[in-house]
Amino acid sequence: MLLSACSSSQPDAPRPPRIGMPNPAAVYCEQQGGTLMPMQTPQGVRSDCKLPNGEVIDEWTLWRRDHPDTKK
């Protein structure tokens, strides 16, 4: 007798849907191979992007640098 129903792991379980839009600067950082690093400041939390070449730059500064024609 084999009881396979006792397994508790479900590797293919669906994820809950995301609410809202993703942060385009964060998405762009990750698309460039970067890693987001949350930074606590007196004004609150912001994220820096650590790029594969070692450069660390604010995620929105990176976005604006690489998208100069994007209107605010």
N, CA, C, O and CB atoms as a CASP TS submission, in Angstrom:
PFRMAT TS
TARGET T0000
AUTHOR 0000-0000-0000
METHOD Language model
MODEL 1
PARENT N/A
ATOM      1  N   MET     1       0.844  -1.169   0.000  1.00  0.00           N
ATOM      2  CA  MET     1       0.000   0.000   0.000  1.00  0.00           C
ATOM      3  C   MET     1       0.895   1.240   0.000  1.00  0.00           C
ATOM      4  O   MET     1       1.816   1.350   0.810  1.00  0.00           O
ATOM      5  CB  MET     1      -0.964  -0.006   1.220  1.00  0.00           C
ATOM      6  N   LEU     2       0.624   2.147  -0.891  1.00  0.00           N
ATOM      7  CA  LEU     2       1.416   3.366  -1.028  1.00  0.00           C
ATOM      8  C   LEU     2       0.526   4.568  -0.738  1.00  0.00           C
ATOM      9  O   LEU     2      -0.534   4.725  -1.345  1.00  0.00           O
ATOM     10  CB  LEU     2       2.045   3.470  -2.450  1.00  0.00           C
ATOM     11  N   LEU     3       0.961   5.413   0.189  1.00  0.00           N
ATOM     12  CA  LEU     3       0.190   6.609   0.534  1.00  0.00           C
ATOM     13  C   LEU     3       0.937   7.837   0.051  1.00  0.00           C
ATOM     14  O   LEU     3       1.840   8.327   0.728  1.00  0.00           O
ATOM     15  CB  LEU     3      -0.067   6.691   2.062  1.00  0.00           C
ATOM     16  N   SER     4       0.573   8.320  -1.085  1.00  0.00           N
ATOM     17  CA  SER     4       1.242   9.504  -1.618  1.00  0.00           C
ATOM     18  C   SER     4       0.505  10.784  -1.249  1.00  0.00           C
ATOM     19  O   SER     4       1.028  11.874  -1.486  1.00  0.00           O
ATOM     20  CB  SER     4       1.369   9.399  -3.127  1.00  0.00           C
ATOM     21  N   ALA     5      -0.664  10.690  -0.690  1.00  0.00           N
ATOM     22  CA  ALA     5      -1.441  11.873  -0.331  1.00  0.00           C
ATOM     23  C   ALA     5      -0.903  12.561   0.917  1.00  0.00           C
ATOM     24  O   ALA     5      -1.367  13.648   1.263  1.00  0.00           O
ATOM     25  CB  ALA     5      -2.888  11.495  -0.120  1.00  0.00           C
ATOM     26  N   CYS     6       0.046  11.965   1.585  1.00  0.00           N
ATOM     27  CA  CYS     6       0.592  12.546   2.806  1.00  0.00           C
ATOM     28  C   CYS     6       1.668  13.586   2.532  1.00  0.00           C
ATOM     29  O   CYS     6       2.138  14.251   3.455  1.00  0.00           O
ATOM     30  CB  CYS     6       1.152  11.461   3.682  1.00  0.00           C
ATOM     31  N   SER     7       2.046  13.726   1.324  1.00  0.00           N
ATOM     32  CA  SER     7       3.084  14.695   0.974  1.00  0.00           C
ATOM     33  C   SER     7       2.547  16.109   1.157  1.00  0.00           C
ATOM     34  O   SER     7       1.442  16.421   0.712  1.00  0.00           O
ATOM     35  CB  SER     7       3.572  14.481  -0.481  1.00  0.00           C
ATOM     36  N   SER     8       3.335  16.968   1.815  1.00  0.00           N
ATOM     37  CA  SER     8       2.877  18.332   2.071  1.00  0.00           C
ATOM     38  C   SER     8       3.501  19.356   1.131  1.00  0.00           C
ATOM     39  O   SER     8       3.117  20.525   1.148  1.00  0.00           O
ATOM     40  CB  SER     8       3.177  18.712   3.493  1.00  0.00           C
ATOM     41  N   SER     9       4.447  18.935   0.324  1.00  0.00           N
ATOM     42  CA  SER     9       5.088  19.909  -0.562  1.00  0.00           C
ATOM     43  C   SER     9       4.360  19.976  -1.895  1.00  0.00           C
ATOM     44  O   SER     9       3.998  18.952  -2.474  1.00  0.00           O
ATOM     45  CB  SER     9       6.568  19.551  -0.783  1.00  0.00           C
ATOM     46  N   GLN    10       4.151  21.192  -2.369  1.00  0.00           N
ATOM     47  CA  GLN    10       3.524  21.417  -3.663  1.00  0.00           C
ATOM     48  C   GLN    10       4.391  22.399  -4.432  1.00  0.00           C
ATOM     49  O   GLN    10       4.137  23.602  -4.385  1.00  0.00           O
ATOM     50  CB  GLN    10       2.060  21.949  -3.510  1.00  0.00           C
ATOM     51  N   PRO    11       5.405  21.922  -5.138  1.00  0.00           N
ATOM     52  CA  PRO    11       6.312  22.839  -5.818  1.00  0.00           C
ATOM     53  C   PRO    11       5.651  23.654  -6.923  1.00  0.00           C
ATOM     54  O   PRO    11       6.146  24.723  -7.281  1.00  0.00           O
ATOM     55  CB  PRO    11       7.453  22.073  -6.391  1.00  0.00           C
ATOM     56  N   ASP    12       4.538  23.163  -7.470  1.00  0.00           N
ATOM     57  CA  ASP    12       3.884  23.866  -8.570  1.00  0.00           C
ATOM     58  C   ASP    12       2.617  24.594  -8.128  1.00  0.00           C
ATOM     59  O   ASP    12       1.755  24.897  -8.953  1.00  0.00           O
ATOM     60  CB  ASP    12       3.550  22.892  -9.675  1.00  0.00           C
ATOM     61  N   ALA    13       2.502  24.877  -6.830  1.00  0.00           N
ATOM     62  CA  ALA    13       1.322  25.586  -6.341  1.00  0.00           C
ATOM     63  C   ALA    13       1.290  26.985  -6.946  1.00  0.00           C
ATOM     64  O   ALA    13       2.323  27.653  -7.003  1.00  0.00           O
ATOM     65  CB  ALA    13       1.319  25.657  -4.788  1.00  0.00           C
ATOM     66  N   PRO    14       0.129  27.439  -7.396  1.00  0.00           N
ATOM     67  CA  PRO    14       0.054  28.776  -8.009  1.00  0.00           C
ATOM     68  C   PRO    14       0.313  29.872  -6.981  1.00  0.00           C
ATOM     69  O   PRO    14      -0.077  29.760  -5.819  1.00  0.00           O
ATOM     70  CB  PRO    14      -1.321  28.990  -8.664  1.00  0.00           C
ATOM     71  N   ARG    15       0.975  30.926  -7.430  1.00  0.00           N
ATOM     72  CA  ARG    15       1.227  32.078  -6.563  1.00  0.00           C
ATOM     73  C   ARG    15       0.003  32.982  -6.569  1.00  0.00           C
ATOM     74  O   ARG    15      -0.732  33.028  -7.556  1.00  0.00           O
ATOM     75  CB  ARG    15       2.493  32.862  -7.022  1.00  0.00           C
ATOM     76  N   PRO    16      -0.218  33.698  -5.475  1.00  0.00           N
ATOM     77  CA  PRO    16      -1.342  34.639  -5.484  1.00  0.00           C
ATOM     78  C   PRO    16      -1.071  35.772  -6.470  1.00  0.00           C
ATOM     79  O   PRO    16       0.088  36.121  -6.698  1.00  0.00           O
ATOM     80  CB  PRO    16      -1.594  35.208  -4.065  1.00  0.00           C
ATOM     81  N   PRO    17      -2.107  36.345  -7.053  1.00  0.00           N
ATOM     82  CA  PRO    17      -1.897  37.425  -8.026  1.00  0.00           C
ATOM     83  C   PRO    17      -1.310  38.664  -7.352  1.00  0.00           C
ATOM     84  O   PRO    17      -1.596  38.946  -6.189  1.00  0.00           O
ATOM     85  CB  PRO    17      -3.222  37.783  -8.724  1.00  0.00           C
ATOM     86  N   ARG    18      -0.486  39.399  -8.100  1.00  0.00           N
ATOM     87  CA  ARG    18       0.086  40.647  -7.592  1.00  0.00           C
ATOM     88  C   ARG    18      -0.951  41.751  -7.738  1.00  0.00           C
ATOM     89  O   ARG    18      -1.703  41.804  -8.711  1.00  0.00           O
ATOM     90  CB  ARG    18       1.405  41.017  -8.349  1.00  0.00           C
ATOM     91  N   ILE    19      -0.969  42.613  -6.763  1.00  0.00           N
ATOM     92  CA  ILE    19      -1.888  43.739  -6.792  1.00  0.00           C
ATOM     93  C   ILE    19      -1.099  44.983  -7.168  1.00  0.00           C
ATOM     94  O   ILE    19      -0.037  45.234  -6.600  1.00  0.00           O
ATOM     95  CB  ILE    19      -2.611  43.920  -5.421  1.00  0.00           C
ATOM     96  N   GLY    20      -1.598  45.759  -8.110  1.00  0.00           N
ATOM     97  CA  GLY    20      -0.927  46.984  -8.513  1.00  0.00           C
ATOM     98  C   GLY    20       0.133  46.738  -9.562  1.00  0.00           C
ATOM     99  O   GLY    20       0.294  45.631 -10.075  1.00  0.00           O
ATOM    100  N   MET    21       0.856  47.813  -9.867  1.00  0.00           N
ATOM    101  CA  MET    21       1.909  47.752 -10.882  1.00  0.00           C
ATOM    102  C   MET    21       3.268  47.610 -10.218  1.00  0.00           C
ATOM    103  O   MET    21       3.482  48.150  -9.133  1.00  0.00           O
ATOM    104  CB  MET    21       1.881  49.005 -11.778  1.00  0.00           C
ATOM    105  N   PRO    22       4.188  46.895 -10.848  1.00  0.00           N
ATOM    106  CA  PRO    22       5.546  46.832 -10.303  1.00  0.00           C
ATOM    107  C   PRO    22       6.255  48.170 -10.497  1.00  0.00           C
ATOM    108  O   PRO    22       5.917  48.940 -11.396  1.00  0.00           O
ATOM    109  CB  PRO    22       6.351  45.694 -10.972  1.00  0.00           C
ATOM    110  N   ASN    23       7.229  48.431  -9.656  1.00  0.00           N
ATOM    111  CA  ASN    23       8.042  49.639  -9.747  1.00  0.00           C
ATOM    112  C   ASN    23       8.919  49.520 -10.994  1.00  0.00           C
ATOM    113  O   ASN    23       9.765  48.627 -11.053  1.00  0.00           O
ATOM    114  CB  ASN    23       8.912  49.845  -8.452  1.00  0.00           C
ATOM    115  N   PRO    24       8.745  50.396 -11.996  1.00  0.00           N
ATOM    116  CA  PRO    24       9.527  50.260 -13.229  1.00  0.00           C
ATOM    117  C   PRO    24      11.028  50.397 -13.013  1.00  0.00           C
ATOM    118  O   PRO    24      11.807  49.764 -13.726  1.00  0.00           O
ATOM    119  CB  PRO    24       9.077  51.286 -14.228  1.00  0.00           C
ATOM    120  N   ALA    25      11.452  51.209 -12.048  1.00  0.00           N
ATOM    121  CA  ALA    25      12.886  51.359 -11.790  1.00  0.00           C
ATOM    122  C   ALA    25      13.462  50.076 -11.195  1.00  0.00           C
ATOM    123  O   ALA    25      14.581  49.686 -11.528  1.00  0.00           O
ATOM    124  CB  ALA    25      13.144  52.549 -10.842  1.00  0.00           C
ATOM    125  N   ALA    26      12.709  49.423 -10.322  1.00  0.00           N
ATOM    126  CA  ALA    26      13.160  48.163  -9.730  1.00  0.00           C
ATOM    127  C   ALA    26      13.216  47.065 -10.790  1.00  0.00           C
ATOM    128  O   ALA    26      14.170  46.288 -10.835  1.00  0.00           O
ATOM    129  CB  ALA    26      12.229  47.744  -8.574  1.00  0.00           C
ATOM    130  N   VAL    27      12.198  47.004 -11.635  1.00  0.00           N
ATOM    131  CA  VAL    27      12.171  46.010 -12.710  1.00  0.00           C
ATOM    132  C   VAL    27      13.358  46.232 -13.645  1.00  0.00           C
ATOM    133  O   VAL    27      14.016  45.272 -14.046  1.00  0.00           O
ATOM    134  CB  VAL    27      10.835  46.084 -13.499  1.00  0.00           C
ATOM    135  N   TYR    28      13.636  47.489 -13.995  1.00  0.00           N
ATOM    136  CA  TYR    28      14.745  47.798 -14.899  1.00  0.00           C
ATOM    137  C   TYR    28      16.078  47.383 -14.278  1.00  0.00           C
ATOM    138  O   TYR    28      16.932  46.819 -14.962  1.00  0.00           O
ATOM    139  CB  TYR    28      14.762  49.301 -15.240  1.00  0.00           C
ATOM    140  N   CYS    29      16.257  47.658 -12.989  1.00  0.00           N
ATOM    141  CA  CYS    29      17.486  47.249 -12.296  1.00  0.00           C
ATOM    142  C   CYS    29      17.706  45.747 -12.456  1.00  0.00           C
ATOM    143  O   CYS    29      18.799  45.309 -12.816  1.00  0.00           O
ATOM    144  CB  CYS    29      17.420  47.626 -10.792  1.00  0.00           C
ATOM    145  N   GLU    30      16.676  44.971 -12.189  1.00  0.00           N
ATOM    146  CA  GLU    30      16.799  43.517 -12.277  1.00  0.00           C
ATOM    147  C   GLU    30      17.014  43.059 -13.721  1.00  0.00           C
ATOM    148  O   GLU    30      17.735  42.090 -13.958  1.00  0.00           O
ATOM    149  CB  GLU    30      15.555  42.846 -11.695  1.00  0.00           C
ATOM    150  N   GLN    31      16.399  43.741 -14.683  1.00  0.00           N
ATOM    151  CA  GLN    31      16.602  43.392 -16.094  1.00  0.00           C
ATOM    152  C   GLN    31      18.055  43.612 -16.516  1.00  0.00           C
ATOM    153  O   GLN    31      18.547  42.939 -17.421  1.00  0.00           O
ATOM    154  CB  GLN    31      15.666  44.220 -16.988  1.00  0.00           C
ATOM    155  N   GLN    32      18.735  44.546 -15.866  1.00  0.00           N
ATOM    156  CA  GLN    32      20.136  44.821 -16.171  1.00  0.00           C
ATOM    157  C   GLN    32      21.072  43.873 -15.424  1.00  0.00           C
ATOM    158  O   GLN    32      22.293  44.012 -15.511  1.00  0.00           O
ATOM    159  CB  GLN    32      20.475  46.265 -15.824  1.00  0.00           C
ATOM    160  N   GLY    33      20.511  42.916 -14.695  1.00  0.00           N
ATOM    161  CA  GLY    33      21.318  41.966 -13.934  1.00  0.00           C
ATOM    162  C   GLY    33      21.669  42.473 -12.553  1.00  0.00           C
ATOM    163  O   GLY    33      22.504  41.888 -11.863  1.00  0.00           O
ATOM    164  N   GLY    34      21.028  43.570 -12.143  1.00  0.00           N
ATOM    165  CA  GLY    34      21.317  44.173 -10.849  1.00  0.00           C
ATOM    166  C   GLY    34      20.560  43.522  -9.706  1.00  0.00           C
ATOM    167  O   GLY    34      19.643  42.726  -9.906  1.00  0.00           O
ATOM    168  N   THR    35      20.975  43.888  -8.501  1.00  0.00           N
ATOM    169  CA  THR    35      20.345  43.422  -7.274  1.00  0.00           C
ATOM    170  C   THR    35      19.859  44.639  -6.509  1.00  0.00           C
ATOM    171  O   THR    35      20.608  45.599  -6.328  1.00  0.00           O
ATOM    172  CB  THR    35      21.328  42.564  -6.412  1.00  0.00           C
ATOM    173  N   LEU    36      18.611  44.609  -6.056  1.00  0.00           N
ATOM    174  CA  LEU    36      18.072  45.719  -5.281  1.00  0.00           C
ATOM    175  C   LEU    36      18.542  45.620  -3.836  1.00  0.00           C
ATOM    176  O   LEU    36      18.532  44.546  -3.235  1.00  0.00           O
ATOM    177  CB  LEU    36      16.532  45.737  -5.350  1.00  0.00           C
ATOM    178  N   MET    37      18.953  46.762  -3.290  1.00  0.00           N
ATOM    179  CA  MET    37      19.426  46.828  -1.913  1.00  0.00           C
ATOM    180  C   MET    37      18.642  47.927  -1.196  1.00  0.00           C
ATOM    181  O   MET    37      18.909  49.108  -1.418  1.00  0.00           O
ATOM    182  CB  MET    37      20.973  47.098  -1.852  1.00  0.00           C
ATOM    183  N   PRO    38      17.669  47.562  -0.331  1.00  0.00           N
ATOM    184  CA  PRO    38      16.924  48.581   0.411  1.00  0.00           C
ATOM    185  C   PRO    38      17.860  49.340   1.351  1.00  0.00           C
ATOM    186  O   PRO    38      18.697  48.742   2.027  1.00  0.00           O
ATOM    187  CB  PRO    38      15.765  47.936   1.209  1.00  0.00           C
ATOM    188  N   MET    39      17.706  50.668   1.385  1.00  0.00           N
ATOM    189  CA  MET    39      18.549  51.526   2.215  1.00  0.00           C
ATOM    190  C   MET    39      17.651  52.395   3.092  1.00  0.00           C
ATOM    191  O   MET    39      16.759  53.076   2.587  1.00  0.00           O
ATOM    192  CB  MET    39      19.496  52.409   1.337  1.00  0.00           C
ATOM    193  N   GLN    40      17.885  52.372   4.401  1.00  0.00           N
ATOM    194  CA  GLN    40      17.133  53.221   5.320  1.00  0.00           C
ATOM    195  C   GLN    40      17.763  54.610   5.347  1.00  0.00           C
ATOM    196  O   GLN    40      18.972  54.740   5.541  1.00  0.00           O
ATOM    197  CB  GLN    40      17.095  52.603   6.749  1.00  0.00           C
ATOM    198  N   THR    41      16.959  55.635   5.156  1.00  0.00           N
ATOM    199  CA  THR    41      17.421  57.022   5.210  1.00  0.00           C
ATOM    200  C   THR    41      16.523  57.779   6.188  1.00  0.00           C
ATOM    201  O   THR    41      15.473  57.265   6.573  1.00  0.00           O
ATOM    202  CB  THR    41      17.403  57.692   3.783  1.00  0.00           C
ATOM    203  N   PRO    42      16.907  58.977   6.595  1.00  0.00           N
ATOM    204  CA  PRO    42      16.022  59.760   7.465  1.00  0.00           C
ATOM    205  C   PRO    42      14.656  60.037   6.820  1.00  0.00           C
ATOM    206  O   PRO    42      13.669  60.239   7.528  1.00  0.00           O
ATOM    207  CB  PRO    42      16.693  61.080   7.827  1.00  0.00           C
ATOM    208  N   GLN    43      14.598  60.048   5.496  1.00  0.00           N
ATOM    209  CA  GLN    43      13.339  60.290   4.786  1.00  0.00           C
ATOM    210  C   GLN    43      12.506  59.022   4.600  1.00  0.00           C
ATOM    211  O   GLN    43      11.336  59.111   4.228  1.00  0.00           O
ATOM    212  CB  GLN    43      13.626  60.904   3.434  1.00  0.00           C
ATOM    213  N   GLY    44      13.071  57.868   4.847  1.00  0.00           N
ATOM    214  CA  GLY    44      12.367  56.601   4.658  1.00  0.00           C
ATOM    215  C   GLY    44      13.268  55.592   3.975  1.00  0.00           C
ATOM    216  O   GLY    44      14.491  55.729   3.988  1.00  0.00           O
ATOM    217  N   VAL    45      12.664  54.582   3.382  1.00  0.00           N
ATOM    218  CA  VAL    45      13.426  53.529   2.719  1.00  0.00           C
ATOM    219  C   VAL    45      13.473  53.814   1.222  1.00  0.00           C
ATOM    220  O   VAL    45      12.458  54.146   0.611  1.00  0.00           O
ATOM    221  CB  VAL    45      12.804  52.130   2.996  1.00  0.00           C
ATOM    222  N   ARG    46      14.655  53.682   0.642  1.00  0.00           N
ATOM    223  CA  ARG    46      14.827  53.784  -0.804  1.00  0.00           C
ATOM    224  C   ARG    46      15.635  52.574  -1.232  1.00  0.00           C
ATOM    225  O   ARG    46      16.187  51.871  -0.385  1.00  0.00           O
ATOM    226  CB  ARG    46      15.533  55.134  -1.226  1.00  0.00           C
ATOM    227  N   SER    47      15.713  52.323  -2.510  1.00  0.00           N
ATOM    228  CA  SER    47      16.464  51.166  -2.991  1.00  0.00           C
ATOM    229  C   SER    47      17.597  51.592  -3.904  1.00  0.00           C
ATOM    230  O   SER    47      17.419  52.406  -4.811  1.00  0.00           O
ATOM    231  CB  SER    47      15.543  50.197  -3.720  1.00  0.00           C
ATOM    232  N   ASP    48      18.765  51.024  -3.646  1.00  0.00           N
ATOM    233  CA  ASP    48      19.895  51.160  -4.550  1.00  0.00           C
ATOM    234  C   ASP    48      19.941  49.912  -5.412  1.00  0.00           C
ATOM    235  O   ASP    48      19.437  48.856  -5.030  1.00  0.00           O
ATOM    236  CB  ASP    48      21.238  51.368  -3.772  1.00  0.00           C
ATOM    237  N   CYS    49      20.547  50.048  -6.571  1.00  0.00           N
ATOM    238  CA  CYS    49      20.728  48.930  -7.488  1.00  0.00           C
ATOM    239  C   CYS    49      22.222  48.641  -7.575  1.00  0.00           C
ATOM    240  O   CYS    49      23.009  49.517  -7.933  1.00  0.00           O
ATOM    241  CB  CYS    49      20.120  49.240  -8.904  1.00  0.00           C
ATOM    242  N   LYS    50      22.608  47.415  -7.249  1.00  0.00           N
ATOM    243  CA  LYS    50      24.005  47.006  -7.416  1.00  0.00           C
ATOM    244  C   LYS    50      24.090  46.265  -8.741  1.00  0.00           C
ATOM    245  O   LYS    50      23.552  45.168  -8.897  1.00  0.00           O
ATOM    246  CB  LYS    50      24.509  46.105  -6.211  1.00  0.00           C
ATOM    247  N   LEU    51      24.778  46.890  -9.695  1.00  0.00           N
ATOM    248  CA  LEU    51      24.903  46.337 -11.041  1.00  0.00           C
ATOM    249  C   LEU    51      26.020  45.299 -11.103  1.00  0.00           C
ATOM    250  O   LEU    51      26.895  45.284 -10.238  1.00  0.00           O
ATOM    251  CB  LEU    51      25.164  47.456 -12.056  1.00  0.00           C
ATOM    252  N   PRO    52      26.001  44.427 -12.121  1.00  0.00           N
ATOM    253  CA  PRO    52      27.022  43.381 -12.240  1.00  0.00           C
ATOM    254  C   PRO    52      28.459  43.909 -12.266  1.00  0.00           C
ATOM    255  O   PRO    52      29.381  43.198 -11.867  1.00  0.00           O
ATOM    256  CB  PRO    52      26.773  42.584 -13.483  1.00  0.00           C
ATOM    257  N   ASN    53      28.663  45.155 -12.735  1.00  0.00           N
ATOM    258  CA  ASN    53      30.023  45.707 -12.784  1.00  0.00           C
ATOM    259  C   ASN    53      30.467  46.278 -11.437  1.00  0.00           C
ATOM    260  O   ASN    53      31.567  46.819 -11.325  1.00  0.00           O
ATOM    261  CB  ASN    53      30.105  46.792 -13.849  1.00  0.00           C
ATOM    262  N   GLY    54      29.610  46.157 -10.410  1.00  0.00           N
ATOM    263  CA  GLY    54      29.945  46.634  -9.073  1.00  0.00           C
ATOM    264  C   GLY    54      29.415  48.020  -8.757  1.00  0.00           C
ATOM    265  O   GLY    54      29.447  48.446  -7.603  1.00  0.00           O
ATOM    266  N   GLU    55      28.924  48.735  -9.777  1.00  0.00           N
ATOM    267  CA  GLU    55      28.378  50.075  -9.552  1.00  0.00           C
ATOM    268  C   GLU    55      27.127  49.983  -8.685  1.00  0.00           C
ATOM    269  O   GLU    55      26.264  49.135  -8.913  1.00  0.00           O
ATOM    270  CB  GLU    55      28.055  50.775 -10.898  1.00  0.00           C
ATOM    271  N   VAL    56      27.036  50.866  -7.688  1.00  0.00           N
ATOM    272  CA  VAL    56      25.845  50.968  -6.849  1.00  0.00           C
ATOM    273  C   VAL    56      25.233  52.337  -7.118  1.00  0.00           C
ATOM    274  O   VAL    56      25.896  53.365  -6.977  1.00  0.00           O
ATOM    275  CB  VAL    56      26.185  50.771  -5.313  1.00  0.00           C
ATOM    276  N   ILE    57      23.966  52.338  -7.505  1.00  0.00           N
ATOM    277  CA  ILE    57      23.295  53.571  -7.911  1.00  0.00           C
ATOM    278  C   ILE    57      21.838  53.503  -7.468  1.00  0.00           C
ATOM    279  O   ILE    57      21.231  52.432  -7.475  1.00  0.00           O
ATOM    280  CB  ILE    57      23.399  53.791  -9.453  1.00  0.00           C
ATOM    281  N   ASP    58      21.280  54.646  -7.084  1.00  0.00           N
ATOM    282  CA  ASP    58      19.860  54.705  -6.747  1.00  0.00           C
ATOM    283  C   ASP    58      19.052  54.187  -7.939  1.00  0.00           C
ATOM    284  O   ASP    58      19.345  54.528  -9.085  1.00  0.00           O
ATOM    285  CB  ASP    58      19.428  56.164  -6.367  1.00  0.00           C
ATOM    286  N   GLU    59      18.039  53.366  -7.668  1.00  0.00           N
ATOM    287  CA  GLU    59      17.289  52.742  -8.760  1.00  0.00           C
ATOM    288  C   GLU    59      16.659  53.769  -9.700  1.00  0.00           C
ATOM    289  O   GLU    59      16.644  53.557 -10.912  1.00  0.00           O
ATOM    290  CB  GLU    59      16.208  51.842  -8.195  1.00  0.00           C
ATOM    291  N   TRP    60      16.140  54.876  -9.168  1.00  0.00           N
ATOM    292  CA  TRP    60      15.522  55.884 -10.030  1.00  0.00           C
ATOM    293  C   TRP    60      16.566  56.712 -10.769  1.00  0.00           C
ATOM    294  O   TRP    60      16.308  57.170 -11.882  1.00  0.00           O
ATOM    295  CB  TRP    60      14.625  56.800  -9.208  1.00  0.00           C
ATOM    296  N   THR    61      17.732  56.911 -10.178  1.00  0.00           N
ATOM    297  CA  THR    61      18.816  57.600 -10.882  1.00  0.00           C
ATOM    298  C   THR    61      19.251  56.762 -12.087  1.00  0.00           C
ATOM    299  O   THR    61      19.499  57.302 -13.165  1.00  0.00           O
ATOM    300  CB  THR    61      20.025  57.862  -9.925  1.00  0.00           C
ATOM    301  N   LEU    62      19.340  55.454 -11.903  1.00  0.00           N
ATOM    302  CA  LEU    62      19.675  54.542 -13.007  1.00  0.00           C
ATOM    303  C   LEU    62      18.614  54.629 -14.101  1.00  0.00           C
ATOM    304  O   LEU    62      18.942  54.738 -15.283  1.00  0.00           O
ATOM    305  CB  LEU    62      19.801  53.082 -12.495  1.00  0.00           C
ATOM    306  N   TRP    63      17.354  54.581 -13.708  1.00  0.00           N
ATOM    307  CA  TRP    63      16.251  54.651 -14.680  1.00  0.00           C
ATOM    308  C   TRP    63      16.336  55.937 -15.493  1.00  0.00           C
ATOM    309  O   TRP    63      16.251  55.906 -16.721  1.00  0.00           O
ATOM    310  CB  TRP    63      14.885  54.566 -13.962  1.00  0.00           C
ATOM    311  N   ARG    64      16.504  57.075 -14.804  1.00  0.00           N
ATOM    312  CA  ARG    64      16.549  58.362 -15.504  1.00  0.00           C
ATOM    313  C   ARG    64      17.783  58.477 -16.392  1.00  0.00           C
ATOM    314  O   ARG    64      17.711  59.042 -17.484  1.00  0.00           O
ATOM    315  CB  ARG    64      16.528  59.511 -14.500  1.00  0.00           C
ATOM    316  N   ARG    65      18.906  57.948 -15.934  1.00  0.00           N
ATOM    317  CA  ARG    65      20.141  57.994 -16.726  1.00  0.00           C
ATOM    318  C   ARG    65      19.972  57.244 -18.042  1.00  0.00           C
ATOM    319  O   ARG    65      20.416  57.704 -19.094  1.00  0.00           O
ATOM    320  CB  ARG    65      21.316  57.400 -15.929  1.00  0.00           C
ATOM    321  N   ASP    66      19.327  56.088 -17.972  1.00  0.00           N
ATOM    322  CA  ASP    66      19.207  55.229 -19.151  1.00  0.00           C
ATOM    323  C   ASP    66      17.939  55.477 -19.963  1.00  0.00           C
ATOM    324  O   ASP    66      17.773  54.891 -21.033  1.00  0.00           O
ATOM    325  CB  ASP    66      19.248  53.793 -18.729  1.00  0.00           C
ATOM    326  N   HIS    67      17.054  56.322 -19.484  1.00  0.00           N
ATOM    327  CA  HIS    67      15.812  56.667 -20.187  1.00  0.00           C
ATOM    328  C   HIS    67      15.653  58.191 -20.213  1.00  0.00           C
ATOM    329  O   HIS    67      14.682  58.710 -19.662  1.00  0.00           O
ATOM    330  CB  HIS    67      14.574  55.994 -19.502  1.00  0.00           C
ATOM    331  N   PRO    68      16.574  58.909 -20.835  1.00  0.00           N
ATOM    332  CA  PRO    68      16.520  60.379 -20.792  1.00  0.00           C
ATOM    333  C   PRO    68      15.312  60.978 -21.506  1.00  0.00           C
ATOM    334  O   PRO    68      14.942  62.119 -21.229  1.00  0.00           O
ATOM    335  CB  PRO    68      17.770  60.942 -21.397  1.00  0.00           C
ATOM    336  N   ASP    69      14.698  60.241 -22.411  1.00  0.00           N
ATOM    337  CA  ASP    69      13.562  60.776 -23.164  1.00  0.00           C
ATOM    338  C   ASP    69      12.222  60.513 -22.490  1.00  0.00           C
ATOM    339  O   ASP    69      11.187  60.959 -22.986  1.00  0.00           O
ATOM    340  CB  ASP    69      13.547  60.188 -24.550  1.00  0.00           C
ATOM    341  N   THR    70      12.221  59.792 -21.358  1.00  0.00           N
ATOM    342  CA  THR    70      10.982  59.486 -20.658  1.00  0.00           C
ATOM    343  C   THR    70      10.500  60.735 -19.941  1.00  0.00           C
ATOM    344  O   THR    70      11.236  61.342 -19.163  1.00  0.00           O
ATOM    345  CB  THR    70      11.176  58.316 -19.660  1.00  0.00           C
ATOM    346  N   LYS    71       9.258  61.113 -20.209  1.00  0.00           N
ATOM    347  CA  LYS    71       8.699  62.304 -19.557  1.00  0.00           C
ATOM    348  C   LYS    71       8.235  61.948 -18.159  1.00  0.00           C
ATOM    349  O   LYS    71       7.801  60.826 -17.901  1.00  0.00           O
ATOM    350  CB  LYS    71       7.527  62.893 -20.380  1.00  0.00           C
ATOM    351  N   LYS    72       8.328  62.902 -17.273  1.00  0.00           N
ATOM    352  CA  LYS    72       7.907  62.697 -15.878  1.00  0.00           C
ATOM    353  C   LYS    72       6.413  62.809 -15.753  1.00  0.00           C
ATOM    354  O   LYS    72       5.872  62.666 -14.656  1.00  0.00           O
ATOM    355  CB  LYS    72       8.581  63.704 -14.946  1.00  0.00           C
TER
END
